[in-house]
Amino acid sequence: MKNEDNLLDKIVSLCKRRGFIYPGSSIYGGFAGTYDLGPYGVMLRRNLVDEWKRAIEEEDSIAFIESSIFTSRKVWEASGHVSGFSDPLVVCNSCHTKQRADHLLESIGAFADEKMTEKKINEVFDAHRKELTCTICGKKDFGKVRAKNLLATSTLGVFEEDDQEVYLRAETAQGIYINFKNVFDVGSYEIPFGIAQIGKVFRNEISPRQFLFRMREFEQMEMQYFVRPKDAPAAYARWKQKRFEYYPTLGIKKEKLRLKQHDNLVFYAKDAWDIQYEFPFGWNELEGLHYRGDYDLSQHQKFSGADAGVYDEETKERYIPHVVETSVGVERTMLMVLCDAYSEDEMNGEKRVVLRFHPRIAPIKTAVFPLLRNKPQLVEKAQEVYRMLRQNPAFGGAVRFDDNGNIGKRYRRQDEIGTPFCVTVDFDSLEKDDVTVRDRDTGKQERIDVKSLTLHIKEELTK
Ligand code: ATP
């Protein structure tokens, strides 16, 4: 059932129902391309961010920074975003909808690239015009292709007449490049080393779609690794492999992941690959892995006049480090883990939906229930067990107490949140000081002494 068209709809509705993700500004009818995280969304995000950080700095020297969202316009001029960060759009003369020219061309197998100049893509479009059909109304009547810049703008100023248009950052990477020398000059980091940051970015995406896949406001986790030019190809190969091998450690199915080299490189890129995931709507980019040469640092040196070079003790020469970049969206990662974890099965003759999250990323690790909510001794004992687990640093507070509805309903709720273990306190527990622990995936229940419960669950979570 995984590739059914409505899988995405089911995930969207589960996310809303269970408090993971809500459409942005939903009580006002929504605001396209934005989503709000609910309590379990925040916990899932935290786990994914923590895992990313852990993996990124596992064996390398990495400095974490946080650069600002408002940035000087010059940053985006130097980076090439002002002149080149655009989507090629065409308007259908019949139904007046705006569509991506590169996507239309790709749909008939014609070569197209969002990085092409406006002139070039118009030439290609004209050559295929007769074959191109509007995806909405089916007519073959498009206007000229126009490049639409994706930088989101805002204004800053005291009075309206002083207002200055400013760009919101479109990627976190530029904040890293412009701070490279600041970090390097501290003296604690030597080439090779990486600078990483996690933060919000904004893009005026023309057609935000596919839930969290294409948003207008989202979060990136990016790492720029600075190396000597001669060491760059090996560093790139290593990071490519490392990042590809990372996702199965989050429990992602290997057959749903692949590495794909870019067919066309932007002029400065030395090599570029994507890690792709097979989403319900097809194989698509999850993470970008780019060998960018010295382009970014050189551009900022050229535009700002600030020296980006470093001294090589070996060759006694100055050089501009080369950059290997890994870049992935938090929400796109979330969408992948949700799609990968979603499953429907039958347990004890009842249909259920279950998110089979790897325990490390599951928002809630354990839920604790009293068998009956109207029996004070059971509630008291369950509260005691709940506090014991919740206060243990190993669970990071990711333990829930639930006495709402009957046990079956509570299991269904926790299955849909992806909670690996449910602990129930029943009448026997009062006598024997033990509880039942139920496994999310198998439904198997076993009795465990309260005094060994923490260790038992800790071991199960790290299996
Ligand atoms: P795409 O080709 O999908 O537009 P891109 O090549 O523009 O992506 P990058 O600019 O390299 O993407 O961004 C790095 C990562 O940020 C992507 O791999 C993806 O995980 C995430 N990302 C990019 N655009 C969006 C978006 N609009 N919504 C959510 N995540 C995004």
CSV table of C-alpha atoms and ligand atoms in Angstrom, one decimal:
chain,number,residue,atom,x,y,z
A,1,MET,CA,0.0,0.0,0.0
A,2,LYS,CA,3.0,2.2,0.4
A,3,ASN,CA,2.9,3.8,-3.0
A,4,GLU,CA,-0.8,4.5,-3.0
A,5,ASP,CA,-1.5,8.1,-3.9
A,6,ASN,CA,-3.3,8.8,-0.7
A,7,LEU,CA,-0.5,7.7,1.6
A,8,LEU,CA,0.6,11.4,1.8
A,9,ASP,CA,-3.0,12.4,2.7
A,10,LYS,CA,-3.1,9.8,5.4
A,11,ILE,CA,0.1,11.1,6.9
A,12,VAL,CA,-1.1,14.7,6.7
A,13,SER,CA,-4.2,13.8,8.6
A,14,LEU,CA,-2.4,11.7,11.1
A,15,CYS,CA,0.0,14.5,11.8
A,16,LYS,CA,-2.8,16.9,12.5
A,17,ARG,CA,-4.9,14.4,14.5
A,18,ARG,CA,-2.0,13.4,16.8
A,19,GLY,CA,-0.3,16.8,17.3
A,20,PHE,CA,2.7,16.5,15.0
A,21,ILE,CA,2.1,19.1,12.3
A,22,TYR,CA,-0.6,21.6,11.6
A,23,PRO,CA,-1.1,23.8,8.5
A,24,GLY,CA,0.2,27.3,9.2
A,25,SER,CA,-2.4,29.9,10.2
A,26,SER,CA,-5.0,27.2,10.0
A,27,ILE,CA,-7.8,29.0,11.9
A,28,TYR,CA,-7.6,31.8,9.2
A,29,GLY,CA,-7.8,29.3,6.4
A,30,GLY,CA,-4.1,28.5,6.2
A,31,PHE,CA,-1.1,30.2,4.7
A,32,ALA,CA,0.5,28.3,1.8
A,33,GLY,CA,3.9,26.9,2.3
A,34,THR,CA,4.0,27.2,6.1
A,35,TYR,CA,3.4,24.6,8.8
A,36,ASP,CA,3.3,24.7,12.6
A,37,LEU,CA,4.8,22.0,14.7
A,38,GLY,CA,2.7,20.6,17.5
A,39,PRO,CA,4.0,18.9,20.7
A,40,TYR,CA,5.1,15.7,19.0
A,41,GLY,CA,6.4,17.5,16.0
A,42,VAL,CA,8.7,19.5,18.3
A,43,MET,CA,9.9,16.3,20.0
A,44,LEU,CA,10.5,14.6,16.7
A,45,ARG,CA,12.3,17.6,15.3
A,46,ARG,CA,14.5,17.8,18.4
A,47,ASN,CA,15.5,14.1,18.0
A,48,LEU,CA,16.3,14.5,14.3
A,49,VAL,CA,18.4,17.6,15.0
A,50,ASP,CA,20.2,15.9,17.9
A,51,GLU,CA,21.0,12.9,15.7
A,52,TRP,CA,22.2,15.1,12.8
A,53,LYS,CA,24.5,17.0,15.2
A,54,ARG,CA,25.8,13.8,16.7
A,55,ALA,CA,26.6,12.3,13.3
A,56,ILE,CA,28.2,15.4,11.9
A,57,GLU,CA,30.6,15.9,14.7
A,58,GLU,CA,31.2,12.2,15.4
A,59,GLU,CA,34.7,12.1,13.9
A,60,ASP,CA,35.4,15.6,12.6
A,61,SER,CA,36.3,18.9,14.1
A,62,ILE,CA,33.1,21.0,13.7
A,63,ALA,CA,32.3,24.5,15.0
A,64,PHE,CA,28.6,25.3,15.4
A,65,ILE,CA,27.5,28.8,14.7
A,66,GLU,CA,24.2,30.7,14.5
A,67,SER,CA,24.2,33.5,12.0
A,68,SER,CA,21.4,36.1,11.5
A,69,ILE,CA,18.4,35.8,9.3
A,70,PHE,CA,18.4,39.4,8.2
A,71,THR,CA,21.6,39.9,6.2
A,72,SER,CA,23.2,42.6,4.2
A,73,ARG,CA,22.0,42.6,0.5
A,74,LYS,CA,25.6,42.3,-0.5
A,75,VAL,CA,25.8,38.8,0.9
A,76,TRP,CA,23.2,37.7,-1.7
A,77,GLU,CA,24.7,39.7,-4.5
A,78,ALA,CA,28.1,38.0,-3.9
A,79,SER,CA,26.5,34.5,-3.5
A,80,GLY,CA,24.8,34.8,-6.9
A,81,HIS,CA,21.3,34.5,-5.4
A,82,VAL,CA,20.2,38.0,-6.6
A,83,SER,CA,21.0,37.2,-10.2
A,84,GLY,CA,20.6,33.5,-10.4
A,85,PHE,CA,18.4,32.0,-7.6
A,86,SER,CA,15.2,31.7,-9.7
A,87,ASP,CA,12.6,29.3,-11.1
A,88,PRO,CA,11.7,29.4,-14.8
A,89,LEU,CA,7.9,30.1,-15.0
A,90,VAL,CA,5.4,30.1,-17.8
A,91,VAL,CA,1.8,31.2,-17.7
A,92,CYS,CA,-0.8,29.2,-19.5
A,93,ASN,CA,-2.7,31.6,-21.8
A,94,SER,CA,-5.8,29.6,-21.5
A,95,CYS,CA,-6.3,28.9,-17.7
A,96,HIS,CA,-3.7,31.6,-16.5
A,97,THR,CA,-2.0,29.2,-14.1
A,98,LYS,CA,1.8,29.6,-13.5
A,99,GLN,CA,3.9,26.5,-14.1
A,100,ARG,CA,7.5,25.5,-13.9
A,101,ALA,CA,8.9,25.5,-17.4
A,102,ASP,CA,11.7,23.1,-16.4
A,103,HIS,CA,9.2,20.6,-15.0
A,104,LEU,CA,7.0,20.8,-18.2
A,105,LEU,CA,10.1,20.1,-20.3
A,106,GLU,CA,11.2,17.3,-18.1
A,107,SER,CA,7.8,15.6,-18.4
A,108,ILE,CA,8.4,15.1,-22.1
A,109,GLY,CA,12.0,14.0,-21.6
A,110,ALA,CA,13.5,17.3,-22.8
A,111,PHE,CA,16.5,18.5,-21.0
A,112,ALA,CA,15.9,21.5,-18.7
A,113,ASP,CA,17.6,23.0,-15.8
A,114,GLU,CA,16.5,25.7,-13.3
A,115,LYS,CA,20.0,27.1,-13.5
A,116,MET,CA,19.7,27.8,-17.3
A,117,THR,CA,19.6,31.5,-18.3
A,118,GLU,CA,16.2,32.9,-19.3
A,119,LYS,CA,17.3,33.1,-22.9
A,120,LYS,CA,18.5,29.5,-23.0
A,121,ILE,CA,15.4,28.0,-21.5
A,122,ASN,CA,13.2,30.1,-23.8
A,123,GLU,CA,15.1,28.6,-26.7
A,124,VAL,CA,14.6,25.0,-25.4
A,125,PHE,CA,10.9,25.8,-24.6
A,126,ASP,CA,10.2,27.2,-28.0
A,127,ALA,CA,11.8,24.1,-29.7
A,128,HIS,CA,9.3,21.9,-27.8
A,129,ARG,CA,6.3,24.3,-27.5
A,130,LYS,CA,4.0,22.1,-29.7
A,131,GLU,CA,4.5,19.1,-27.4
A,132,LEU,CA,3.9,20.9,-24.1
A,133,THR,CA,0.5,20.6,-22.5
A,134,CYS,CA,-0.9,22.5,-19.6
A,135,THR,CA,-1.1,20.2,-16.6
A,136,ILE,CA,-4.3,22.0,-15.4
A,137,CYS,CA,-6.5,22.6,-18.5
A,138,GLY,CA,-4.8,20.4,-21.1
A,139,LYS,CA,-4.3,23.3,-23.7
A,140,LYS,CA,-1.1,23.9,-25.6
A,141,ASP,CA,-0.8,27.6,-25.3
A,142,PHE,CA,1.9,29.0,-23.1
A,143,GLY,CA,3.5,32.4,-22.9
A,144,LYS,CA,7.2,33.2,-22.6
A,145,VAL,CA,9.4,31.7,-19.9
A,146,ARG,CA,10.3,34.2,-17.2
A,147,ALA,CA,12.8,33.7,-14.4
A,148,LYS,CA,11.2,34.3,-10.9
A,149,ASN,CA,13.7,35.1,-8.1
A,150,LEU,CA,13.1,33.0,-5.0
A,151,LEU,CA,14.6,35.3,-2.4
A,152,ALA,CA,12.0,36.4,0.2
A,153,THR,CA,12.1,40.0,1.1
A,154,SER,CA,11.0,42.2,3.9
A,155,THR,CA,11.4,45.8,4.8
A,156,LEU,CA,13.2,47.5,7.6
A,157,GLY,CA,13.2,51.3,8.4
A,158,VAL,CA,11.7,53.9,10.8
A,159,PHE,CA,9.2,55.7,8.5
A,160,GLU,CA,7.8,54.2,5.3
A,161,GLU,CA,9.9,56.6,3.2
A,162,ASP,CA,13.1,55.2,4.9
A,163,ASP,CA,12.1,51.6,4.3
A,164,GLN,CA,14.8,49.5,2.9
A,165,GLU,CA,14.1,46.2,1.2
A,166,VAL,CA,16.1,43.4,2.8
A,167,TYR,CA,16.5,39.7,2.0
A,168,LEU,CA,15.7,37.0,4.5
A,169,ARG,CA,18.3,34.3,4.2
A,170,ALA,CA,17.5,31.6,1.6
A,171,GLU,CA,20.1,29.2,3.0
A,172,THR,CA,22.2,29.0,6.1
A,173,ALA,CA,25.4,28.3,4.1
A,174,GLN,CA,26.1,32.0,3.3
A,175,GLY,CA,26.1,32.8,7.1
A,176,ILE,CA,28.8,30.2,7.4
A,177,TYR,CA,31.0,31.5,4.5
A,178,ILE,CA,30.8,35.1,5.8
A,179,ASN,CA,31.9,33.9,9.3
A,180,PHE,CA,34.6,31.6,8.1
A,181,LYS,CA,37.4,33.9,9.0
A,182,ASN,CA,35.8,34.9,12.3
A,183,VAL,CA,35.8,31.3,13.4
A,184,PHE,CA,39.2,30.4,11.9
A,185,ASP,CA,40.9,33.4,13.6
A,186,VAL,CA,39.8,32.2,17.0
A,187,GLY,CA,42.7,29.7,16.7
A,188,SER,CA,40.9,26.7,17.9
A,189,TYR,CA,40.2,25.2,14.5
A,190,GLU,CA,42.7,24.1,11.9
A,191,ILE,CA,42.0,23.1,8.3
A,192,PRO,CA,40.4,20.7,7.7
A,193,PHE,CA,37.4,21.5,9.9
A,194,GLY,CA,33.7,22.2,9.4
A,195,ILE,CA,31.3,24.9,10.3
A,196,ALA,CA,27.7,23.9,10.8
A,197,GLN,CA,24.5,25.6,11.6
A,198,ILE,CA,20.8,24.8,11.9
A,199,GLY,CA,18.3,27.5,11.3
A,200,LYS,CA,15.3,28.9,9.5
A,201,VAL,CA,15.4,29.9,5.9
A,202,PHE,CA,12.9,31.5,3.6
A,203,ARG,CA,12.1,31.0,-0.1
A,204,ASN,CA,9.5,32.5,-2.2
A,205,GLU,CA,8.6,29.1,-3.7
A,206,ILE,CA,6.1,29.5,-6.5
A,207,SER,CA,4.2,26.3,-5.8
A,208,PRO,CA,4.7,25.0,-2.3
A,209,ARG,CA,3.4,21.5,-2.3
A,210,GLN,CA,3.6,17.9,-1.1
A,211,PHE,CA,3.2,18.8,2.6
A,212,LEU,CA,6.6,19.3,4.1
A,213,PHE,CA,8.5,18.7,0.9
A,214,ARG,CA,8.4,22.2,-0.5
A,215,MET,CA,7.8,24.9,2.0
A,216,ARG,CA,8.3,28.7,2.0
A,217,GLU,CA,9.7,28.8,5.5
A,218,PHE,CA,11.7,25.8,6.6
A,219,GLU,CA,14.8,24.8,8.6
A,220,GLN,CA,18.1,23.7,7.2
A,221,MET,CA,21.0,21.7,8.8
A,222,GLU,CA,24.1,22.6,6.8
A,223,MET,CA,27.8,21.8,7.2
A,224,GLN,CA,30.6,23.4,5.2
A,225,TYR,CA,33.8,21.5,5.5
A,226,PHE,CA,36.9,23.6,4.7
A,227,VAL,CA,39.9,21.7,3.2
A,228,ARG,CA,43.1,22.2,1.3
A,229,PRO,CA,42.4,22.0,-2.4
A,230,LYS,CA,44.4,18.8,-2.8
A,231,ASP,CA,42.5,17.0,0.0
A,232,ALA,CA,39.1,18.1,-1.2
A,233,PRO,CA,38.2,15.2,-3.5
A,234,ALA,CA,38.9,12.6,-0.8
A,235,ALA,CA,37.0,14.7,1.8
A,236,TYR,CA,34.1,14.9,-0.6
A,237,ALA,CA,34.0,11.1,-1.2
A,238,ARG,CA,34.2,10.5,2.5
A,239,TRP,CA,31.3,12.9,3.4
A,240,LYS,CA,29.2,11.5,0.6
A,241,GLN,CA,29.6,8.0,1.9
A,242,LYS,CA,29.2,9.0,5.5
A,243,ARG,CA,26.0,10.9,4.9
A,244,PHE,CA,24.5,8.2,2.8
A,245,GLU,CA,25.2,5.6,5.5
A,246,TYR,CA,23.7,7.8,8.2
A,247,TYR,CA,20.1,7.4,7.2
A,248,PRO,CA,19.8,3.7,7.8
A,249,THR,CA,21.1,4.4,11.4
A,250,LEU,CA,17.8,6.3,11.9
A,251,GLY,CA,15.9,3.1,10.8
A,252,ILE,CA,15.3,4.3,7.2
A,253,LYS,CA,14.8,1.4,4.8
A,254,LYS,CA,18.0,1.1,2.6
A,255,GLU,CA,16.0,0.3,-0.5
A,256,LYS,CA,14.3,3.6,-0.3
A,257,LEU,CA,17.5,5.5,-0.4
A,258,ARG,CA,19.9,6.2,-3.3
A,259,LEU,CA,22.7,8.5,-4.3
A,260,LYS,CA,22.3,10.4,-7.5
A,261,GLN,CA,24.8,12.5,-9.3
A,262,HIS,CA,23.6,15.8,-10.8
A,263,ASP,CA,23.4,15.7,-14.6
A,264,ASN,CA,24.3,19.3,-14.9
A,265,LEU,CA,26.6,21.2,-12.7
A,266,VAL,CA,26.4,25.0,-12.0
A,267,PHE,CA,29.6,26.5,-13.5
A,268,TYR,CA,31.5,26.7,-10.2
A,269,ALA,CA,30.6,23.3,-8.8
A,270,LYS,CA,33.2,20.6,-9.0
A,271,ASP,CA,30.8,17.8,-8.3
A,272,ALA,CA,27.3,17.4,-6.9
A,273,TRP,CA,25.2,14.4,-5.7
A,274,ASP,CA,21.9,14.1,-4.0
A,275,ILE,CA,20.8,11.6,-1.5
A,276,GLN,CA,17.3,10.7,-2.7
A,277,TYR,CA,14.4,9.1,-0.9
A,278,GLU,CA,11.5,7.3,-2.6
A,279,PHE,CA,8.7,9.5,-1.3
A,280,PRO,CA,5.0,8.5,-2.0
A,281,PHE,CA,5.2,10.9,-5.0
A,282,GLY,CA,8.5,9.4,-6.3
A,283,TRP,CA,12.3,9.6,-5.9
A,284,ASN,CA,13.3,13.1,-4.8
A,285,GLU,CA,16.2,15.0,-3.2
A,286,LEU,CA,16.5,14.6,0.5
A,287,GLU,CA,20.0,16.0,1.0
A,288,GLY,CA,22.4,17.8,-1.2
A,289,LEU,CA,26.2,17.0,-1.2
A,290,HIS,CA,28.2,19.5,-3.0
A,291,TYR,CA,31.9,20.0,-3.8
A,292,ARG,CA,31.9,23.8,-4.3
A,293,GLY,CA,35.6,24.5,-4.8
A,294,ASP,CA,36.7,27.9,-3.5
A,295,TYR,CA,33.8,29.7,-5.2
A,296,ASP,CA,31.9,30.9,-2.1
A,297,LEU,CA,34.9,32.2,-0.2
A,298,SER,CA,36.4,33.8,-3.3
A,299,GLN,CA,33.1,35.6,-4.1
A,300,HIS,CA,32.8,37.1,-0.6
A,301,GLN,CA,36.5,38.1,-0.8
A,302,LYS,CA,35.8,39.8,-4.1
A,303,PHE,CA,32.7,41.6,-3.0
A,304,SER,CA,33.7,42.5,0.6
A,305,GLY,CA,37.4,43.0,0.1
A,306,ALA,CA,38.0,40.9,3.3
A,307,ASP,CA,40.8,38.4,2.8
A,308,ALA,CA,39.5,34.8,2.9
A,309,GLY,CA,42.9,33.2,2.5
A,310,VAL,CA,44.7,31.1,5.1
A,311,TYR,CA,48.4,30.2,5.4
A,312,ASP,CA,49.6,26.7,4.6
A,313,GLU,CA,52.5,25.8,6.9
A,314,GLU,CA,53.6,23.0,4.5
A,315,THR,CA,53.8,24.9,1.3
A,316,LYS,CA,54.4,28.3,2.9
A,317,GLU,CA,51.8,29.8,0.7
A,318,ARG,CA,48.4,31.4,1.2
A,319,TYR,CA,45.3,29.8,-0.3
A,320,ILE,CA,41.6,29.9,-0.2
A,321,PRO,CA,40.2,26.7,1.3
A,322,HIS,CA,37.9,24.5,-0.8
A,323,VAL,CA,34.4,23.7,0.5
A,324,VAL,CA,32.5,20.4,0.8
A,325,GLU,CA,28.9,21.0,1.7
A,326,THR,CA,26.2,18.8,3.2
A,327,SER,CA,22.8,20.3,3.3
A,328,VAL,CA,19.4,18.9,4.3
A,329,GLY,CA,16.1,20.3,5.4
A,330,VAL,CA,14.7,19.4,8.9
A,331,GLU,CA,11.1,19.2,7.6
A,332,ARG,CA,12.1,17.2,4.6
A,333,THR,CA,13.8,14.7,6.9
A,334,MET,CA,10.7,14.7,9.0
A,335,LEU,CA,8.6,13.9,6.0
A,336,MET,CA,10.9,11.1,5.1
A,337,VAL,CA,10.8,9.5,8.6
A,338,LEU,CA,7.0,9.8,8.7
A,339,CYS,CA,6.6,8.2,5.3
A,340,ASP,CA,9.1,5.4,6.2
A,341,ALA,CA,7.6,4.7,9.6
A,342,TYR,CA,3.9,4.8,8.5
A,343,SER,CA,2.2,1.4,8.4
A,344,GLU,CA,-1.2,-0.1,8.7
A,345,ASP,CA,-1.7,-3.6,10.1
A,346,GLU,CA,-4.0,-5.7,12.2
A,347,MET,CA,-3.4,-6.5,15.9
A,348,ASN,CA,-5.7,-8.7,17.9
A,349,GLY,CA,-8.2,-8.6,15.1
A,350,GLU,CA,-8.3,-4.9,15.0
A,351,LYS,CA,-6.9,-2.6,12.2
A,352,ARG,CA,-4.4,-0.1,13.4
A,353,VAL,CA,-2.1,2.6,12.1
A,354,VAL,CA,1.4,2.6,13.6
A,355,LEU,CA,4.4,4.8,13.2
A,356,ARG,CA,7.3,2.4,13.4
A,357,PHE,CA,9.9,5.0,14.3
A,358,HIS,CA,13.3,3.9,15.3
A,359,PRO,CA,13.3,4.2,19.1
A,360,ARG,CA,16.0,6.9,18.9
A,361,ILE,CA,13.8,9.2,17.0
A,362,ALA,CA,10.4,8.3,18.5
A,363,PRO,CA,9.1,11.5,20.1
A,364,ILE,CA,7.8,9.5,23.2
A,365,LYS,CA,9.9,6.6,24.4
A,366,THR,CA,7.4,5.2,26.9
A,367,ALA,CA,3.8,5.8,27.9
A,368,VAL,CA,2.6,4.8,31.4
A,369,PHE,CA,-1.1,3.8,32.1
A,370,PRO,CA,-3.1,2.9,35.1
A,371,LEU,CA,-5.4,0.0,34.0
A,372,LEU,CA,-8.4,1.9,35.3
A,373,ARG,CA,-8.5,5.6,35.9
A,374,ASN,CA,-11.1,5.4,38.6
A,375,LYS,CA,-9.0,3.3,41.0
A,376,PRO,CA,-6.9,5.7,43.1
A,377,GLN,CA,-4.3,3.0,44.1
A,378,LEU,CA,-3.7,2.2,40.4
A,379,VAL,CA,-3.4,5.8,39.4
A,380,GLU,CA,-1.1,6.6,42.3
A,381,LYS,CA,1.2,3.6,41.5
A,382,ALA,CA,1.2,4.5,37.8
A,383,GLN,CA,2.1,8.1,38.6
A,384,GLU,CA,5.0,6.8,40.7
A,385,VAL,CA,6.3,4.7,37.8
A,386,TYR,CA,5.7,7.6,35.4
A,387,ARG,CA,7.8,10.0,37.6
A,388,MET,CA,10.6,7.4,38.0
A,389,LEU,CA,10.9,7.0,34.2
A,390,ARG,CA,10.4,10.7,33.3
A,391,GLN,CA,13.0,11.9,35.8
A,392,ASN,CA,15.6,9.5,34.4
A,393,PRO,CA,17.9,11.5,32.2
A,394,ALA,CA,18.1,8.6,29.8
A,395,PHE,CA,14.6,9.3,28.6
A,396,GLY,CA,15.0,13.1,28.3
A,397,GLY,CA,11.5,13.7,29.6
A,398,ALA,CA,10.0,11.8,26.7
A,399,VAL,CA,7.6,9.8,28.8
A,400,ARG,CA,3.8,10.3,28.9
A,401,PHE,CA,1.2,9.5,31.4
A,402,ASP,CA,-2.1,8.5,29.8
A,403,ASP,CA,-5.4,7.5,31.6
A,404,ASN,CA,-7.8,8.7,28.9
A,405,GLY,CA,-10.2,6.2,27.5
A,406,ASN,CA,-9.8,2.4,27.7
A,407,ILE,CA,-6.5,0.5,27.4
A,408,GLY,CA,-7.2,-0.4,23.7
A,409,LYS,CA,-7.7,3.3,22.9
A,410,ARG,CA,-4.5,4.3,24.6
A,411,TYR,CA,-2.6,1.7,22.7
A,412,ARG,CA,-4.0,2.9,19.4
A,413,ARG,CA,-3.1,6.5,20.4
A,414,GLN,CA,0.5,5.6,21.3
A,415,ASP,CA,0.9,3.4,18.2
A,416,GLU,CA,-0.1,6.4,16.1
A,417,ILE,CA,2.5,8.6,17.9
A,418,GLY,CA,5.1,5.8,17.4
A,419,THR,CA,5.7,5.2,21.1
A,420,PRO,CA,7.9,2.0,21.3
A,421,PHE,CA,6.7,0.8,24.8
A,422,CYS,CA,3.5,1.1,26.9
A,423,VAL,CA,3.7,0.3,30.6
A,424,THR,CA,0.5,-0.7,32.4
A,425,VAL,CA,0.0,-0.8,36.1
A,426,ASP,CA,-2.7,-3.3,37.1
A,427,PHE,CA,-4.0,-4.9,40.3
A,428,ASP,CA,-1.2,-7.5,40.3
A,429,SER,CA,1.3,-4.6,40.2
A,430,LEU,CA,0.1,-3.5,43.7
A,431,GLU,CA,0.9,-6.9,45.1
A,432,LYS,CA,4.0,-7.8,43.2
A,433,ASP,CA,5.5,-4.4,42.4
A,434,ASP,CA,5.7,-5.2,38.7
A,435,VAL,CA,4.1,-3.9,35.5
A,436,THR,CA,3.3,-5.1,31.9
A,437,VAL,CA,5.4,-3.7,29.1
A,438,ARG,CA,3.9,-3.9,25.7
A,439,ASP,CA,6.0,-3.8,22.6
A,440,ARG,CA,4.6,-1.4,19.8
A,441,ASP,CA,5.6,-3.6,16.9
A,442,THR,CA,4.8,-7.1,18.1
A,443,GLY,CA,2.1,-6.3,20.6
A,444,LYS,CA,3.9,-8.8,22.9
A,445,GLN,CA,3.5,-8.1,26.6
A,446,GLU,CA,5.8,-9.1,29.4
A,447,ARG,CA,5.8,-8.5,33.1
A,448,ILE,CA,8.8,-6.7,34.5
A,449,ASP,CA,9.7,-5.8,38.1
A,450,VAL,CA,9.4,-2.0,38.7
A,451,LYS,CA,13.0,-2.0,40.1
A,452,SER,CA,14.4,-3.3,36.8
A,453,LEU,CA,12.0,-1.4,34.5
A,454,THR,CA,14.3,1.6,33.7
A,455,LEU,CA,17.2,-0.6,32.8
A,456,HIS,CA,14.9,-2.9,30.8
A,457,ILE,CA,13.4,-0.1,28.7
A,458,LYS,CA,16.8,1.5,28.3
A,459,GLU,CA,18.2,-1.7,26.9
A,460,GLU,CA,15.2,-2.2,24.6
A,461,LEU,CA,15.5,1.3,23.2
A,462,THR,CA,19.2,0.9,22.3
A,463,LYS,CA,18.9,-2.6,20.8
B,1,ATP,P1,15.1,21.3,-4.6
B,1,ATP,O1,15.8,20.9,-5.9
B,1,ATP,O2,14.3,20.2,-4.0
B,1,ATP,O3,14.4,22.6,-4.7
B,1,ATP,P2,17.4,22.6,-3.8
B,1,ATP,O4,18.4,22.0,-4.7
B,1,ATP,O5,16.9,24.0,-4.0
B,1,ATP,O6,16.2,21.6,-3.6
B,1,ATP,P3,19.1,23.2,-1.7
B,1,ATP,O7,19.1,24.7,-1.9
B,1,ATP,O8,20.4,22.5,-2.0
B,1,ATP,O9,17.9,22.5,-2.3
B,1,ATP,O10,18.7,23.0,-0.2
B,1,ATP,C1,19.2,21.9,0.6
B,1,ATP,C2,18.1,21.1,1.3
B,1,ATP,O11,17.1,21.9,1.9
B,1,ATP,C3,17.4,20.2,0.3
B,1,ATP,O12,18.1,19.0,0.1
B,1,ATP,C4,16.1,20.0,1.1
B,1,ATP,O13,16.3,19.0,2.1
B,1,ATP,C5,15.9,21.3,1.8
B,1,ATP,N1,14.9,22.1,1.0
B,1,ATP,C6,15.2,22.9,0.0
B,1,ATP,N2,14.1,23.6,-0.4
B,1,ATP,C7,13.1,23.2,0.4
B,1,ATP,C8,11.8,23.6,0.5
B,1,ATP,N3,11.2,24.5,-0.3
B,1,ATP,N4,11.0,23.1,1.5
B,1,ATP,C9,11.6,22.2,2.4
B,1,ATP,N5,12.9,21.8,2.3
B,1,ATP,C10,13.6,22.3,1.4
